[in-house]
Amino acid sequence: MKTLSKLFENNKKWAQSVENQDPDFFKRLSKQQKPKYLWIGCADSRVPATQICGLDPGEMFVHRNIANLVSYRDLNCLSVIDYAVNYLKVTDIIVCGHYGCGGVEGALNQKDLGLINYWIQDIAETYEKNHTHINEKCTGHGEQLNRLCELNVEKQIENISALPVVQKAWKAGRDLTIHGWIYSIEDGLLKDLGHQMQKIEQLPKALQLDFD
Ligand code: CO
């Protein structure tokens, strides 16, 4: 049997050091989770959500997939958002991309990647809509890729904001902000892209649902 014993040793040391600092930590945590934030980020191993935000276990509800996408066909992601909004009552949803994202690069390169092409279709559409802007404003592959990484985050903010569960929360007067961030693996720093959504009226008219 393969046991990955190094990870278990690390885990024991980690649990011990947490308990040394705060003897009630796990006892408290086992009673309930009350995170204020939902993080939707890339599955990339270099972007560990809780760690880069300096938060402890229990402070952030996390969903990660290739290229931080919110697809209406993804029951997993939709369930996470539904649970976070309706049950955990988070006040902030952060969609965080990262520069140099391989999933975004897949869409930019337009190569046949098999199943992945279906997954990154939304990014391909974002590229299609913005390719003139990207090609004119950005010199070189790296810059184009990073701009598309940013535009992908902006698209996901809109996807999240258009979800019925989010619009319904806004309609009910809930305090719920959708943030778009990007992370730089090169220096470990986060940047807010500044396209927050906080109410139905910020959505394009055609996406606004009528709850009356
Ligand atoms: Co990525």
Short mmCIF file of C-alpha atoms and ligand atoms in Angstrom, two decimals:
data_model
loop_
_atom_site.label_atom_id
_atom_site.label_comp_id
_atom_site.label_asym_id
_atom_site.label_seq_id
_atom_site.Cartn_x
_atom_site.Cartn_y
_atom_site.Cartn_z
CA MET A 1 0.00 0.00 0.00
CA LYS A 2 1.28 3.44 -0.91
CA THR A 3 0.84 5.73 2.08
CA LEU A 4 2.42 9.11 1.20
CA SER A 5 3.74 9.10 4.75
CA LYS A 6 5.49 12.45 4.35
CA LEU A 7 2.09 14.15 4.04
CA PHE A 8 0.78 12.42 7.17
CA GLU A 9 3.88 13.46 9.10
CA ASN A 10 3.41 17.05 7.90
CA ASN A 11 -0.25 16.91 8.90
CA LYS A 12 0.55 15.76 12.44
CA LYS A 13 3.10 18.55 12.86
CA TRP A 14 0.68 21.12 11.47
CA ALA A 15 -2.23 20.05 13.70
CA GLN A 16 0.09 20.10 16.70
CA SER A 17 1.42 23.58 15.94
CA VAL A 18 -2.12 24.96 15.48
CA GLU A 19 -3.18 23.44 18.78
CA ASN A 20 -0.11 24.83 20.52
CA GLN A 21 -1.04 28.33 19.40
CA ASP A 22 -4.76 27.99 20.03
CA PRO A 23 -5.80 24.95 22.12
CA ASP A 24 -9.53 25.35 21.29
CA PHE A 25 -9.08 25.90 17.55
CA PHE A 26 -10.24 22.49 16.27
CA LYS A 27 -12.93 22.14 18.91
CA ARG A 28 -14.39 25.48 17.87
CA LEU A 29 -14.07 24.71 14.17
CA SER A 30 -15.76 21.32 14.46
CA LYS A 31 -18.97 22.95 15.72
CA GLN A 32 -19.66 24.97 12.58
CA GLN A 33 -18.19 26.87 9.64
CA LYS A 34 -19.06 30.53 9.19
CA PRO A 35 -16.96 31.78 6.30
CA LYS A 36 -17.72 35.27 4.98
CA TYR A 37 -16.00 34.62 1.67
CA LEU A 38 -16.55 32.28 -1.25
CA TRP A 39 -13.47 31.86 -3.42
CA ILE A 40 -13.75 30.63 -6.99
CA GLY A 41 -10.24 30.11 -8.30
CA CYS A 42 -8.06 28.08 -10.61
CA ALA A 43 -7.10 24.52 -9.66
CA ASP A 44 -3.46 25.44 -10.35
CA SER A 45 -1.33 24.06 -7.49
CA ARG A 46 0.46 27.40 -7.16
CA VAL A 47 -2.68 29.31 -6.17
CA PRO A 48 -3.78 27.97 -2.74
CA ALA A 49 -6.67 30.27 -1.87
CA THR A 50 -6.70 30.30 1.92
CA GLN A 51 -2.92 30.47 2.18
CA ILE A 52 -2.36 33.43 -0.16
CA CYS A 53 -5.06 35.41 1.64
CA GLY A 54 -3.48 34.66 5.01
CA LEU A 55 -6.69 33.09 6.33
CA ASP A 56 -7.24 30.17 8.68
CA PRO A 57 -9.31 27.05 8.02
CA GLY A 58 -12.97 27.99 8.43
CA GLU A 59 -12.64 31.49 6.99
CA MET A 60 -13.10 30.82 3.28
CA PHE A 61 -15.41 28.51 1.31
CA VAL A 62 -13.46 27.37 -1.73
CA HIS A 63 -14.26 26.09 -5.19
CA ARG A 64 -11.48 25.54 -7.71
CA ASN A 65 -11.47 24.29 -11.27
CA ILE A 66 -9.38 24.74 -14.41
CA ALA A 67 -9.28 28.47 -15.26
CA ASN A 68 -11.75 29.55 -12.52
CA LEU A 69 -14.87 29.18 -14.63
CA VAL A 70 -18.51 29.49 -13.62
CA SER A 71 -20.46 27.46 -16.13
CA TYR A 72 -24.24 27.08 -16.08
CA ARG A 73 -23.70 23.45 -17.01
CA ASP A 74 -21.48 22.75 -13.99
CA LEU A 75 -23.68 21.38 -11.22
CA ASN A 76 -20.68 21.25 -8.90
CA CYS A 77 -19.86 24.96 -9.10
CA LEU A 78 -23.54 25.98 -9.10
CA SER A 79 -24.16 23.92 -5.96
CA VAL A 80 -21.19 25.52 -4.22
CA ILE A 81 -22.50 29.02 -5.03
CA ASP A 82 -26.04 28.08 -4.01
CA TYR A 83 -24.86 26.67 -0.67
CA ALA A 84 -22.56 29.63 -0.02
CA VAL A 85 -25.24 32.22 -0.75
CA ASN A 86 -28.32 30.54 0.73
CA TYR A 87 -26.91 28.62 3.71
CA LEU A 88 -23.53 30.06 4.64
CA LYS A 89 -24.78 33.55 3.74
CA VAL A 90 -21.39 34.75 2.53
CA THR A 91 -21.08 38.48 1.95
CA ASP A 92 -18.38 38.32 -0.73
CA ILE A 93 -17.76 36.08 -3.71
CA ILE A 94 -14.25 36.38 -5.08
CA VAL A 95 -13.48 35.04 -8.53
CA CYS A 96 -9.72 34.96 -8.79
CA GLY A 97 -7.73 34.19 -11.90
CA HIS A 98 -3.97 34.14 -12.22
CA TYR A 99 -1.52 35.35 -14.82
CA GLY A 100 -0.04 32.67 -17.05
CA CYS A 101 -3.08 30.39 -16.58
CA GLY A 102 -2.72 27.19 -18.65
CA GLY A 103 -6.48 26.89 -19.16
CA VAL A 104 -6.67 30.41 -20.59
CA GLU A 105 -3.63 29.70 -22.73
CA GLY A 106 -5.43 26.68 -24.16
CA ALA A 107 -8.17 28.98 -25.47
CA LEU A 108 -5.67 31.54 -26.75
CA ASN A 109 -3.65 28.94 -28.68
CA GLN A 110 -6.76 27.43 -30.28
CA LYS A 111 -5.23 23.93 -30.22
CA ASP A 112 -7.21 20.70 -30.18
CA LEU A 113 -7.00 19.59 -26.52
CA GLY A 114 -9.84 17.06 -26.58
CA LEU A 115 -12.30 17.32 -23.68
CA ILE A 116 -10.65 20.49 -22.34
CA ASN A 117 -11.83 22.44 -25.40
CA TYR A 118 -15.41 22.01 -24.18
CA TRP A 119 -14.48 23.19 -20.69
CA ILE A 120 -12.68 26.34 -21.90
CA GLN A 121 -15.30 27.25 -24.51
CA ASP A 122 -16.36 30.29 -22.46
CA ILE A 123 -12.77 31.65 -22.61
CA ALA A 124 -12.63 30.98 -26.37
CA GLU A 125 -15.79 33.11 -26.70
CA THR A 126 -14.25 35.87 -24.58
CA TYR A 127 -11.18 35.78 -26.83
CA GLU A 128 -13.36 35.86 -29.94
CA LYS A 129 -15.18 38.97 -28.64
CA ASN A 130 -11.99 40.78 -27.64
CA HIS A 131 -9.30 39.55 -30.02
CA THR A 132 -8.99 42.87 -31.87
CA HIS A 133 -8.42 44.71 -28.57
CA ILE A 134 -6.03 42.02 -27.32
CA ASN A 135 -3.98 41.88 -30.50
CA GLU A 136 -3.75 45.68 -30.79
CA LYS A 137 -3.02 46.50 -27.14
CA CYS A 138 -0.74 43.63 -26.18
CA THR A 139 2.62 42.85 -27.66
CA GLY A 140 3.77 39.27 -27.51
CA HIS A 141 2.15 36.06 -26.40
CA GLY A 142 2.71 36.59 -22.66
CA GLU A 143 0.99 39.96 -22.58
CA GLN A 144 -1.92 38.69 -24.68
CA LEU A 145 -2.31 35.71 -22.38
CA ASN A 146 -2.32 37.88 -19.27
CA ARG A 147 -4.90 40.27 -20.73
CA LEU A 148 -7.13 37.32 -21.61
CA CYS A 149 -6.68 36.03 -18.03
CA GLU A 150 -8.07 39.37 -16.80
CA LEU A 151 -10.92 39.43 -19.31
CA ASN A 152 -11.83 35.87 -18.31
CA VAL A 153 -12.21 36.98 -14.68
CA GLU A 154 -14.45 39.86 -15.77
CA LYS A 155 -16.61 37.42 -17.74
CA GLN A 156 -16.93 35.15 -14.71
CA ILE A 157 -18.06 38.11 -12.56
CA GLU A 158 -20.88 38.58 -15.04
CA ASN A 159 -21.68 34.84 -15.11
CA ILE A 160 -21.94 34.78 -11.31
CA SER A 161 -23.97 37.98 -11.13
CA ALA A 162 -26.46 36.69 -13.68
CA LEU A 163 -27.20 33.51 -11.68
CA PRO A 164 -30.76 33.43 -10.32
CA VAL A 165 -29.49 32.61 -6.82
CA VAL A 166 -27.36 35.77 -6.79
CA GLN A 167 -29.99 38.03 -8.34
CA LYS A 168 -32.54 36.71 -5.85
CA ALA A 169 -30.23 37.52 -2.94
CA TRP A 170 -29.78 41.06 -4.25
CA LYS A 171 -33.52 41.40 -4.78
CA ALA A 172 -34.02 40.44 -1.11
CA GLY A 173 -31.67 43.26 -0.11
CA ARG A 174 -28.76 41.03 0.84
CA ASP A 175 -25.28 42.47 1.17
CA LEU A 176 -23.41 40.43 -1.46
CA THR A 177 -20.47 41.68 -3.50
CA ILE A 178 -18.88 39.87 -6.44
CA HIS A 179 -15.18 40.69 -6.75
CA GLY A 180 -12.78 40.01 -9.61
CA TRP A 181 -9.14 39.49 -8.64
CA ILE A 182 -6.02 38.26 -10.33
CA TYR A 183 -2.99 36.64 -8.74
CA SER A 184 0.58 36.91 -9.90
CA ILE A 185 2.53 33.72 -9.31
CA GLU A 186 5.76 35.65 -9.96
CA ASP A 187 5.51 37.84 -6.86
CA GLY A 188 2.70 36.24 -4.85
CA LEU A 189 0.54 39.37 -4.99
CA LEU A 190 -3.18 39.75 -5.56
CA LYS A 191 -4.73 42.57 -7.59
CA ASP A 192 -8.34 43.74 -7.57
CA LEU A 193 -9.48 44.26 -11.17
CA GLY A 194 -12.05 46.76 -9.94
CA HIS A 195 -15.20 45.40 -11.56
CA GLN A 196 -17.35 44.75 -8.52
CA MET A 197 -21.02 43.83 -8.81
CA GLN A 198 -23.39 44.58 -5.93
CA LYS A 199 -26.86 44.91 -7.41
CA ILE A 200 -29.09 43.69 -10.23
CA GLU A 201 -29.01 47.08 -11.98
CA GLN A 202 -25.31 46.61 -12.76
CA LEU A 203 -26.12 43.66 -15.01
CA PRO A 204 -26.88 44.19 -18.70
CA LYS A 205 -30.66 44.66 -19.02
CA ALA A 206 -31.10 41.45 -20.99
CA LEU A 207 -29.69 39.38 -18.11
CA GLN A 208 -31.79 40.94 -15.34
CA LEU A 209 -34.44 38.57 -13.99
CA ASP A 210 -37.92 39.67 -13.03
CA PHE A 211 -38.90 38.23 -9.64
CA ASP A 212 -42.32 39.88 -9.38
CO CO B 1 -4.88 28.40 -14.10
#
